[in-house]
Coordinates of C-alpha atoms in Angstrom, one line a residue:
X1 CA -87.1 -26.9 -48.6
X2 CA -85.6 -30.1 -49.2
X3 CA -84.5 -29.3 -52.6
X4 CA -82.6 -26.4 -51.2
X5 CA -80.9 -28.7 -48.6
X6 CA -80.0 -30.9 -51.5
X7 CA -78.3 -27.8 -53.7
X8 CA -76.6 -26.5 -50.3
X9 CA -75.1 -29.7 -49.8
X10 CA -74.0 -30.2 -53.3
X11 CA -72.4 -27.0 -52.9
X12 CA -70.7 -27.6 -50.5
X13 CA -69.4 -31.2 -51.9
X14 CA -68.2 -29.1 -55.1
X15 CA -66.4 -27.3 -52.8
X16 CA -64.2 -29.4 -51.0
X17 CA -63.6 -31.1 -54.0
X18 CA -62.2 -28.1 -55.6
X19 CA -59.9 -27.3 -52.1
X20 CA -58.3 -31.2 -52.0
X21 CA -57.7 -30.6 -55.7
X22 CA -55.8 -27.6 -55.3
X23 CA -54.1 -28.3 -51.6
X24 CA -50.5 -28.8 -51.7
X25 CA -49.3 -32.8 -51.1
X26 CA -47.7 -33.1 -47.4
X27 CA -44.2 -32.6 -46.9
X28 CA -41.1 -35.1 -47.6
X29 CA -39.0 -36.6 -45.0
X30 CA -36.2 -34.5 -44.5
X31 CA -33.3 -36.6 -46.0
X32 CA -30.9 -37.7 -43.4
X33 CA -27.5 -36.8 -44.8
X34 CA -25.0 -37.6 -41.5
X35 CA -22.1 -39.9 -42.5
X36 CA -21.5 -42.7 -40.4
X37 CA -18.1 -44.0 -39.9
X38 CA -17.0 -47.4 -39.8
X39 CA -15.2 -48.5 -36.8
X40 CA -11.5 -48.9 -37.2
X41 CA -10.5 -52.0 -39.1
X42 CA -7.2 -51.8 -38.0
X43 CA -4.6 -55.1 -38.2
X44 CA -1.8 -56.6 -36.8
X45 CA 1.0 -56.3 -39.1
X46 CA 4.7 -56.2 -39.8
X47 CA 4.9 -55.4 -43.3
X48 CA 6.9 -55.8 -46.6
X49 CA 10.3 -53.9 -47.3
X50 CA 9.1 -50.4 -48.6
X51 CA 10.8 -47.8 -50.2
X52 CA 10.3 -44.0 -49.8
X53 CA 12.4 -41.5 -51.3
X54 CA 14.7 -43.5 -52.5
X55 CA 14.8 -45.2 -49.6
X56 CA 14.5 -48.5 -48.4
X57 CA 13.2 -49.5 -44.8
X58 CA 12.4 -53.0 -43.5
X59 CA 10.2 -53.7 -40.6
X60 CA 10.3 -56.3 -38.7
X61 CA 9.5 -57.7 -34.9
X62 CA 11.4 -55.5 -32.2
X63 CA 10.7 -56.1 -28.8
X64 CA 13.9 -55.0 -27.5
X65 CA 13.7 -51.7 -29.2
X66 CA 15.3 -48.8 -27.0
X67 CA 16.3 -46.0 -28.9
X68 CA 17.4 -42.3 -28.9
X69 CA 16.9 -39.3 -31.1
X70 CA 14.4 -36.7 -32.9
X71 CA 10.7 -36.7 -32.7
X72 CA 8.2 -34.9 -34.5
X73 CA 4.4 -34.8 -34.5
X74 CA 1.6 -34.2 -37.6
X75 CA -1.6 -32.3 -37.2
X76 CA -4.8 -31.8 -38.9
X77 CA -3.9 -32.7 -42.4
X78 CA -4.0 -36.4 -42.3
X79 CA -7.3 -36.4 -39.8
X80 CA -9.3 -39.1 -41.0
X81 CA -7.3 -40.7 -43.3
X82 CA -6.4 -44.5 -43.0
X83 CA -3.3 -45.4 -41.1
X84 CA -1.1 -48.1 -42.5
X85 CA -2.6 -51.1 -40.4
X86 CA -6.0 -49.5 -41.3
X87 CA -6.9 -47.5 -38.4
X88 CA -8.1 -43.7 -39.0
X89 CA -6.0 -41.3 -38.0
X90 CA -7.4 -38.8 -35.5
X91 CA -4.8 -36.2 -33.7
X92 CA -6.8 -36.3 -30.6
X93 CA -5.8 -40.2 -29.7
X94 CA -2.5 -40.9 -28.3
X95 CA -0.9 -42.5 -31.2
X96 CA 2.4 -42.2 -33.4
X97 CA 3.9 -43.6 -36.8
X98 CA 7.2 -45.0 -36.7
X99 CA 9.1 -46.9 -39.9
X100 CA 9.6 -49.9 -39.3
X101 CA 8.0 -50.9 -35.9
X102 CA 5.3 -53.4 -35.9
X103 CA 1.9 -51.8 -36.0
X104 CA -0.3 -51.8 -33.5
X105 CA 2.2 -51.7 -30.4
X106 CA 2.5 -49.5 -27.0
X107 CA 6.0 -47.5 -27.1
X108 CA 7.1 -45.3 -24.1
X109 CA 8.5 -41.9 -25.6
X110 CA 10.3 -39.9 -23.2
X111 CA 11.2 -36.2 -23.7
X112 CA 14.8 -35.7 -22.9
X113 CA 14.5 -32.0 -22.2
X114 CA 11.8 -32.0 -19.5
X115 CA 11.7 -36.2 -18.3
X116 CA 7.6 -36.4 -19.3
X117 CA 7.1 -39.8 -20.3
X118 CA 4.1 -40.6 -22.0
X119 CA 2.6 -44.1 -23.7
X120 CA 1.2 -43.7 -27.4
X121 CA 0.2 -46.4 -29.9
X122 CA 2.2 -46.9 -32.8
X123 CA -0.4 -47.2 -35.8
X124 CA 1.1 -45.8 -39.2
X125 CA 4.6 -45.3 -40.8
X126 CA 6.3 -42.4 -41.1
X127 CA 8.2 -39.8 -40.7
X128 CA 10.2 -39.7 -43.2
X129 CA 12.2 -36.7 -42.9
X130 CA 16.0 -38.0 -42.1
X131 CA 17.2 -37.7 -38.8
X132 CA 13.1 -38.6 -37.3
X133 CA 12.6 -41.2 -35.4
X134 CA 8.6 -40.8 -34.3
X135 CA 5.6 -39.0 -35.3
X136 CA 3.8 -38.5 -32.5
X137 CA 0.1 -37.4 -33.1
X138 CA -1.0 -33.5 -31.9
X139 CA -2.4 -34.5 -28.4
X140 CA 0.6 -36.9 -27.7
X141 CA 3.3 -34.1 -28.6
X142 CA 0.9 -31.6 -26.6
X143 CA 1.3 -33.9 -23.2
X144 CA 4.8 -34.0 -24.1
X145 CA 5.2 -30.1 -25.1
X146 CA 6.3 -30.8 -28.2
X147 CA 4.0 -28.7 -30.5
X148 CA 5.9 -25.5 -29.2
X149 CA 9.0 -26.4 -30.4
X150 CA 7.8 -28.7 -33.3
X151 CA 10.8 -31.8 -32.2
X152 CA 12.0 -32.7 -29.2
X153 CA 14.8 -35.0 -27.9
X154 CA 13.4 -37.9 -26.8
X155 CA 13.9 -41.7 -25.8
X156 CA 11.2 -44.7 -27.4
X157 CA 10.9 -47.8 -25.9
X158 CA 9.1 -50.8 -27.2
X159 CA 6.4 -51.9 -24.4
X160 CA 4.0 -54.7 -25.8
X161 CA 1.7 -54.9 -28.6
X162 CA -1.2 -52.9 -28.4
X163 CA -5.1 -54.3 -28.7
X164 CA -6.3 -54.5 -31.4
X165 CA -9.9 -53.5 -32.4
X166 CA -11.0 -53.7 -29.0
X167 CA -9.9 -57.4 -28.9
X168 CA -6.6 -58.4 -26.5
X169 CA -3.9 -58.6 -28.9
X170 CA -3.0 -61.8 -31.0
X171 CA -0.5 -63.9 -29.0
X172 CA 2.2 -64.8 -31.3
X173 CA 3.3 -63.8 -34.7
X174 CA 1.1 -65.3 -37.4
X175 CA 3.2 -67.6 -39.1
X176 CA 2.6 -65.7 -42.8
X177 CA 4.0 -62.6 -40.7
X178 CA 6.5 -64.2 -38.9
X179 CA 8.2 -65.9 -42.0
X180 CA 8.0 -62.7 -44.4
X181 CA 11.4 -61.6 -43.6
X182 CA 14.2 -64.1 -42.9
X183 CA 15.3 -64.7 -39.2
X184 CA 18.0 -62.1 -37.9
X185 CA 21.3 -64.1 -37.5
X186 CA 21.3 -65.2 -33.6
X187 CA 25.0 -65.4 -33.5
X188 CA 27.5 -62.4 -32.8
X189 CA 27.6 -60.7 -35.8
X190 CA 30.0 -57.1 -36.9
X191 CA 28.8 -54.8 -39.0
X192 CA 30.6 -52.7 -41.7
X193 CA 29.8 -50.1 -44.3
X194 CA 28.4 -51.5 -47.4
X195 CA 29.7 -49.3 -50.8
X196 CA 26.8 -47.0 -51.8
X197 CA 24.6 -48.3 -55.0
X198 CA 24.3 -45.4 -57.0
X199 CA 20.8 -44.0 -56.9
X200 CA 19.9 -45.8 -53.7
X201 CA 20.0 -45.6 -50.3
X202 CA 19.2 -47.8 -47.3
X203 CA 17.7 -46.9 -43.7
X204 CA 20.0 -47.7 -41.0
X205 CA 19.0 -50.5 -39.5
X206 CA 18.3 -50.1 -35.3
X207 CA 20.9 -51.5 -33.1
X208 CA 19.7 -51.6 -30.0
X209 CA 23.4 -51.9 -28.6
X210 CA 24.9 -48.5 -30.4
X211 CA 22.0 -46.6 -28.5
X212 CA 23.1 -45.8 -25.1
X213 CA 20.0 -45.2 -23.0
X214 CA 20.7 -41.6 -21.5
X215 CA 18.6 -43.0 -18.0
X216 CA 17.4 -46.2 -17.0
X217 CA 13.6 -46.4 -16.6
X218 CA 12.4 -47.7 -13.5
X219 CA 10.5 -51.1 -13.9
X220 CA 6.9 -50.1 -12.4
X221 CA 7.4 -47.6 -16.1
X222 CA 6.5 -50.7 -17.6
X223 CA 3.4 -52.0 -15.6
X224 CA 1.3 -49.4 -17.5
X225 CA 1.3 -50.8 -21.0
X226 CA -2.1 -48.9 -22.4
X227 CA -2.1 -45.4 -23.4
X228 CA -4.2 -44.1 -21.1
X229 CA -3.5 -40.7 -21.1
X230 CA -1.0 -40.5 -17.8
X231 CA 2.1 -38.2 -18.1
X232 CA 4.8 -39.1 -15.8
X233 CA 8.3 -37.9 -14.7
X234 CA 11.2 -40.0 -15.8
X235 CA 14.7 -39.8 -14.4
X236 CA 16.9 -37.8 -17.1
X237 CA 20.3 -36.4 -17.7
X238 CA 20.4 -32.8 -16.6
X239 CA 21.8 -32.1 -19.7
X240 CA 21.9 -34.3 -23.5
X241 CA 24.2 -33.7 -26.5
X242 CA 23.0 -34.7 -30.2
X243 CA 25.2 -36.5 -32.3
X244 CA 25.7 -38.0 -35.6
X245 CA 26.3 -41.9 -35.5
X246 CA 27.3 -43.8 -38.5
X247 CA 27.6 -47.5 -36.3
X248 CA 29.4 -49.2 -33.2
X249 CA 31.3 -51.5 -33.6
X250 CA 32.4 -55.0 -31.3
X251 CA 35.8 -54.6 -32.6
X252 CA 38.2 -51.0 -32.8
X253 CA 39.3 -52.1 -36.5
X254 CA 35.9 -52.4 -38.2
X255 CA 35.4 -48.4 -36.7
X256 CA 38.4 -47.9 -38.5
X257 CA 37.9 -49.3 -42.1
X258 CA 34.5 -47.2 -41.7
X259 CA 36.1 -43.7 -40.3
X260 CA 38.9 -44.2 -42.8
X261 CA 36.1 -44.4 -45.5
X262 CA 33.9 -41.6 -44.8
X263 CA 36.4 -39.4 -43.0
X264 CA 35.8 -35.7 -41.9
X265 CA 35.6 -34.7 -38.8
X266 CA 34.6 -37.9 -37.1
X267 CA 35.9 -39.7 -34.3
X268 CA 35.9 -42.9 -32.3
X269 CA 34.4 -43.2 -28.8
X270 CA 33.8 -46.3 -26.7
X271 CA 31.6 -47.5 -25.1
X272 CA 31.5 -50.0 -22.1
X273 CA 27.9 -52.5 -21.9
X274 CA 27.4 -56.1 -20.3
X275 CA 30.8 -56.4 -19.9
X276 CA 31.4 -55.3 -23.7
X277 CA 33.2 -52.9 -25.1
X278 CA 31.6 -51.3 -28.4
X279 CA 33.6 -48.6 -30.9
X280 CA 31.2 -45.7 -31.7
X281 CA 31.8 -44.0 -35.0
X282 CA 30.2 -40.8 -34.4
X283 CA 30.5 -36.7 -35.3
X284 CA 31.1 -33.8 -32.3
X285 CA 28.9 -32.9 -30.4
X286 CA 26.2 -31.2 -31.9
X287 CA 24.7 -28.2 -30.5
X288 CA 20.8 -28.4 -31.8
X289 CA 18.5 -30.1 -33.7
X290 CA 19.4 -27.6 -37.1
X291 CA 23.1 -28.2 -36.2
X292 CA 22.5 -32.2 -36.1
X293 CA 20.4 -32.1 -39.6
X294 CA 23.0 -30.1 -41.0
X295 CA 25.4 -32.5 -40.3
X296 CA 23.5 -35.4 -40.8
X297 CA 23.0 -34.3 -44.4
X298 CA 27.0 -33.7 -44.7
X299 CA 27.6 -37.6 -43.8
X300 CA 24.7 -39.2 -45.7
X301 CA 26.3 -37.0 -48.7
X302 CA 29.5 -38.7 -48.2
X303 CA 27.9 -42.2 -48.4
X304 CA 27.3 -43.2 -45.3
X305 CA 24.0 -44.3 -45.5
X306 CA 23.2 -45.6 -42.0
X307 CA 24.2 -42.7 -39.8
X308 CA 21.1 -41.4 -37.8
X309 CA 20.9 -38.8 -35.3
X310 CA 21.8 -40.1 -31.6
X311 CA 20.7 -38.4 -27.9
X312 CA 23.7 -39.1 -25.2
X313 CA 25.1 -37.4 -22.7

């Protein structure tokens, strides 16, 4: 009896031995392939003189920047892609490139058809289409009801720099950014048409004082710095008129030397700020955005290198 206990057991042993050789070995750990994204490692920067197209733009501090003119907007093929102060782009934040702003900063655009007014974060460069002055990204230019259209008239003006990383932003300038560029002249200073350097061209510089603003914006505009996502109604002309500006001018015999240069059917008008009288050199009114690019294309091809699309009344 006990020997057949001792078989049945060793049986059994034999057995199990065979089954643990033969079962299969546990499972792996499902491999965990989500990418994680690193936080936005944006910076504070001016930047160098750049050139794109064969052309030249210099940015440079602008807190007084006011201006007038075309915006656009880009979509879904630059989502995730760095911005040029190292932020990643994502169409659904209220942000906007712009050439030669500092990057980050807060910027009011205001559409000049319908008065929204809207506060986006300038982060990138661009666009570089002539006769552009913004990129807004696709939820910006959807609050604005730009994506319809594709551009829209509208007004940009400089608020305050923008945080940065989640940080307030820096206070001052960094002296390496500050002293990249040379100062701006602070004395009264004329400008005239430079002769065009064959093969090149040059961005028209802003000036804050050839821009007309179409309708002032009330001060509490400017208590909401942030872009938070608040659409508001701005005072604007009932109705705007593009044009094609190639400078203003503190003195009626500098707009001549430059109409007398370019020529065609340009005129002078004046215009009367701070006690000031400036000398516009400027097309006819200009019935739509095709009509202005048309037109700004004619005058660039003539040599005048600094005109820009304008929004007056």
């Amino acid at each position: 009896m006990r020997l057949a206990v001792k078989l049945a057991s060793a049986a059994a042993a034999a057995l199990l031995a065979a089954s643990c050789s033969t079962a299969p070995p546990p499972p792996r750990p499902r491999e965990d392939h989500t990418v994680t994204v690193p936080p936005n490692a944006g910076v504070y920067k001016v930047g160098q003189p750049y050139q794109i197209d064969n052309v030249w733009y210099y940015p440079r501090e602008q807190p007084d920047y006011d201006e007038t003119g075309i915006a656009s907007w880009y979509g879904p093929t630059f989502y995730g892609r760095p911005t040029a102060n190292g932020e990643t782009y994502d169409g659904n934040q209220l942000t906007a490139a712009h050439k030669t702003l500092p990057m980050p900063v807060n910027v009011r655009v205001t559409n000049l058809d319908n008065g929204k007014s809207l506060v986006v974060r300038v982060n990138d460069r661009g666009p570089y289409a002539r006769g552009r002055i913004i990129d807004l990204s696709k939820r910006a230019a959807e609050l604005l009801d730009v994506v319809q259209t594709g551009t829209a008239r509208v007004r940009v003006t400089y608020l305050a720099r923008a945080d940065l990383n989640g940080a307030p932003p820096p206070p001052e300038t960094p002296p390496l950014i500050a002293n990249a560029l040379p100062a701006a002249p602070s004395g009264k200073v004329d400008t005239v048409a430079l002769g065009v350097v064959p093969g090149a061209t040059v961005a028209a510089p802003t000036r804050t004082a050839s821009l007309p603003a179409p309708a002032p914006i009330p001060a509490q505009m400017f208590a909401d710095r942030q872009p938070t996502g608040q659409v508001t109604r701005v005072p604007v002309p009932p109705e705007t008129r593009l044009y094609v500006q190639l400078g203003a001018f503190s003195k009626l015999d500098n707009a001549k030397v430059l109409l007398g240069k370019v020529g065609g059917d340009l005129r002078i008008s004046t215009l009367q700020r701070g006690g000031q009288t400036l000398y516009r050199v400027r097309s006819a009114p200009l019935a739509s955005v095709q009509d202005a690019d048309a037109a700004l294309a004619r005058i660039t091809g003539a040599g005048a290198n600094d005109a820009h699309i304008v929004v007056d009344q």
